[in-house]
PDB file of C-alpha atoms in Angstrom:
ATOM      1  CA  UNK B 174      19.884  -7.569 -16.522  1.00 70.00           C
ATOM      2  CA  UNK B 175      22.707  -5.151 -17.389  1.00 74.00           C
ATOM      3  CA  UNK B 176      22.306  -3.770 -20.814  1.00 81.00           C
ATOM      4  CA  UNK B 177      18.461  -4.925 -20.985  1.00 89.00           C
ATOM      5  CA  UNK B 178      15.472  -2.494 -21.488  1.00 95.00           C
ATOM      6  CA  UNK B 179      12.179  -3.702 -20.854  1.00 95.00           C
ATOM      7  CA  UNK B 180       9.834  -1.907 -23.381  1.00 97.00           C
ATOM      8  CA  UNK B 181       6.146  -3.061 -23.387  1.00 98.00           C
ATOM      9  CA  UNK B 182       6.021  -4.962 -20.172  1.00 97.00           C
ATOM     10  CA  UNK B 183       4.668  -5.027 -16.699  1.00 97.00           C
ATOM     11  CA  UNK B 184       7.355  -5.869 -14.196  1.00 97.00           C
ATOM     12  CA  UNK B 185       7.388  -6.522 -10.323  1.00 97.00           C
ATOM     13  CA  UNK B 186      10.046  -6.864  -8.224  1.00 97.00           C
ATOM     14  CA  UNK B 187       9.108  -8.766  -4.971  1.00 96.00           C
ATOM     15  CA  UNK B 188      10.928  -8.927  -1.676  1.00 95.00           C
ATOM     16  CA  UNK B 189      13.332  -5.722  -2.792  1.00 96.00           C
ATOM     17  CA  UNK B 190      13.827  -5.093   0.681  1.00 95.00           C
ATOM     18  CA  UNK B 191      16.261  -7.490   0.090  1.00 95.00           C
ATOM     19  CA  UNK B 192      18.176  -5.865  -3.109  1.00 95.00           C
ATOM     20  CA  UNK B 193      21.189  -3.529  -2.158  1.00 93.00           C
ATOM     21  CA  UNK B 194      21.011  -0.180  -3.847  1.00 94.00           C
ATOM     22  CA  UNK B 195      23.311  -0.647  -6.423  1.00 93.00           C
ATOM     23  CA  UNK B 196      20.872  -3.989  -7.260  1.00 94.00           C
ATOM     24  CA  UNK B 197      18.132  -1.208  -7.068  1.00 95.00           C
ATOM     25  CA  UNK B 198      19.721   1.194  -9.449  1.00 95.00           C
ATOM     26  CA  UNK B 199      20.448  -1.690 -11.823  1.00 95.00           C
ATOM     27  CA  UNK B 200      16.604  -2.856 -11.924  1.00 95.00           C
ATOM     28  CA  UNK B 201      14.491   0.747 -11.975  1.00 96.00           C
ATOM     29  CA  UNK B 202      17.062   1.346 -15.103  1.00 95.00           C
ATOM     30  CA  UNK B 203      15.756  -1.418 -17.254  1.00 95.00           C
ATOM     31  CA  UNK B 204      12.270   0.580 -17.397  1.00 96.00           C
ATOM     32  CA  UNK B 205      11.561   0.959 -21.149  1.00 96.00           C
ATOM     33  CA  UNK B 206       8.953   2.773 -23.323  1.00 97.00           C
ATOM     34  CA  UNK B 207       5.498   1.944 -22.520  1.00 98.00           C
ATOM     35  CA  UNK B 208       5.932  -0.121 -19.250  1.00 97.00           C
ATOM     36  CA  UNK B 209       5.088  -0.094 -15.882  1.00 96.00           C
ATOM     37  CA  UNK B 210       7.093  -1.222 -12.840  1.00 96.00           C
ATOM     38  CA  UNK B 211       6.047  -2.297  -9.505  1.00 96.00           C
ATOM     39  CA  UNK B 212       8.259  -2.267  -6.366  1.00 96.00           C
ATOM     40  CA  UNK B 213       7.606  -4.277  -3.311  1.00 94.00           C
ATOM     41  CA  UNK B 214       8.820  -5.624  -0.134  1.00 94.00           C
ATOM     42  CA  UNK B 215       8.650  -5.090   3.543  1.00 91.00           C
ATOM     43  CA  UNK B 216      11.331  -3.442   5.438  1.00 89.00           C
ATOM     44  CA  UNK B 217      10.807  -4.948   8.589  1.00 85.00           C
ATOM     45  CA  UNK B 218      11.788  -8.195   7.148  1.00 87.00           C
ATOM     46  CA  UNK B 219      15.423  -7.583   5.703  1.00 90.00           C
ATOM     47  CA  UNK B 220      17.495 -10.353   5.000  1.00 88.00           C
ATOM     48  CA  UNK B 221      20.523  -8.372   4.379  1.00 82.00           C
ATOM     49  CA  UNK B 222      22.816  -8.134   7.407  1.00 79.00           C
ATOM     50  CA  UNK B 223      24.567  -4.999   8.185  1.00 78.00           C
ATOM     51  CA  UNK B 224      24.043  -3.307   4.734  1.00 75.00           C
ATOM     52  CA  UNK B 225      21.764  -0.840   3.277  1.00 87.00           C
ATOM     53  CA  UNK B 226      18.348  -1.814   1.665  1.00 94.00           C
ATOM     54  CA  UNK B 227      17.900  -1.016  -1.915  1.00 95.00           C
ATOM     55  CA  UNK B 228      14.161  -0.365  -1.126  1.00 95.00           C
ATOM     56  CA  UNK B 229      14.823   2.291   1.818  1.00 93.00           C
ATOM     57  CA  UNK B 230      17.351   4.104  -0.143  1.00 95.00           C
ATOM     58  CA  UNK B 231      14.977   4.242  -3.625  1.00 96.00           C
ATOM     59  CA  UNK B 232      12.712   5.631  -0.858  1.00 94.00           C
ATOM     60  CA  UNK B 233      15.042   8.287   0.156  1.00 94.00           C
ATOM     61  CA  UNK B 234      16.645   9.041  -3.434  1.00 96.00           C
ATOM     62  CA  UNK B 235      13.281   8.913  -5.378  1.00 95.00           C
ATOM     63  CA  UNK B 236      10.709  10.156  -3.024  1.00 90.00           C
ATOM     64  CA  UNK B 237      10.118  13.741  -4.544  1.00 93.00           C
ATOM     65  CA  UNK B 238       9.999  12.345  -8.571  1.00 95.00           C
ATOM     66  CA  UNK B 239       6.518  13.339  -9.481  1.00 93.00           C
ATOM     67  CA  UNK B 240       5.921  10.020 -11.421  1.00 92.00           C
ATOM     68  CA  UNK B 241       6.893   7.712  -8.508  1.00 94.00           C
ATOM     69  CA  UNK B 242       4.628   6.709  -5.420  1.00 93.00           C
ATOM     70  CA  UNK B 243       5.167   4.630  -2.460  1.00 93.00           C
ATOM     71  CA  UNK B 244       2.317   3.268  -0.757  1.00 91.00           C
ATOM     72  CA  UNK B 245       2.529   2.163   2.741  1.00 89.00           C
ATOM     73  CA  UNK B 246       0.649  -0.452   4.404  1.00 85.00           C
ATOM     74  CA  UNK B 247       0.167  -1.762   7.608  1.00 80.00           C
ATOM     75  CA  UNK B 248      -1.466  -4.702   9.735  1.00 74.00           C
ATOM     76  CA  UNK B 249      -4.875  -3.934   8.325  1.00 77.00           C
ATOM     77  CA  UNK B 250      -3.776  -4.905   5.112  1.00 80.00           C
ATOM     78  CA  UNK B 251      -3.122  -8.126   5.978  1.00 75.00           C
ATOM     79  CA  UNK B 252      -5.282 -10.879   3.414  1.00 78.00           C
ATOM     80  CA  UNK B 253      -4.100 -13.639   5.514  1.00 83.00           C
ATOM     81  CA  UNK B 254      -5.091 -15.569   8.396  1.00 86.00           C
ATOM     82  CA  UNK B 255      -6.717 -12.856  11.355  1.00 82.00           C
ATOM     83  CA  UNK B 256      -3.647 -14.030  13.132  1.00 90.00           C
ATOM     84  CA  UNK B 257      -1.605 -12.881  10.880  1.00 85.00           C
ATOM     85  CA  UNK B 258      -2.514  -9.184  11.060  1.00 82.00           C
ATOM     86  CA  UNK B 259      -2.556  -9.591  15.041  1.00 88.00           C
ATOM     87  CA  UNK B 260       1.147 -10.825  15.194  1.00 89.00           C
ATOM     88  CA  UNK B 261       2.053  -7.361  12.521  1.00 84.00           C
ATOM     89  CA  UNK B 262       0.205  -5.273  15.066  1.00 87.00           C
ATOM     90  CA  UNK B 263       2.268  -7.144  18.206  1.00 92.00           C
ATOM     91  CA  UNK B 264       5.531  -6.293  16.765  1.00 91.00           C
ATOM     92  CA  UNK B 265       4.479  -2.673  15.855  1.00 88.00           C
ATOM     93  CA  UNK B 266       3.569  -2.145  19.029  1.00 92.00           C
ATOM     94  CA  UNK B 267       6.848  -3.835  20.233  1.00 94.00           C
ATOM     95  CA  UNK B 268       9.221  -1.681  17.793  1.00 89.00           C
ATOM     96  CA  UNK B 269       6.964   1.703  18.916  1.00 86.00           C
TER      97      UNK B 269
END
């Protein structure tokens, strides 16, 4: 992706809990003129032993830009199967 800029698109980035930041950096870069970008991934399910998530440092780094907005969700946002949502709500209850 280095050297790329993505002008007129609509990109997502799924499971970025699992980017490092400098993977981060590299990707929220590429935005270009009249694009959007969307961010996602869940930080309770990091697949990145002992280093930093991309996603939690963006977080940190990028949290006061006016034109960027992180959006939360939780167990009730679960589409899935009911049991789904009831094994999110077990573990937040476990990590609490």
């Amino acid at each position: 992706m280095r050297g790329r800029t993505l002008n007129d698109s609509f990109i997502i980035l799924d499971e970025a809990q699992n980017t490092t930041p400098e993977q981060m950096k590299m990707f929220l870069t590429r935005l270009g003129f009249n694009s959007k970008m969307i961010v996602t991934g869940d930080l309770t399910q990091r697949d990145l032993p002992g280093s930093r998530s991309g996603l939690a440092d963006a977080e940190r780094v990028l949290g006061d830009i006016d034109d960027v907005s992180f959006c939360r969700l939780s167990g009730k946002d679960v589409v899935r199967h009911s049991l789904v949502a009831a094994i999110v709500a077990a573990y937040d209850r476990a990590d609490a």
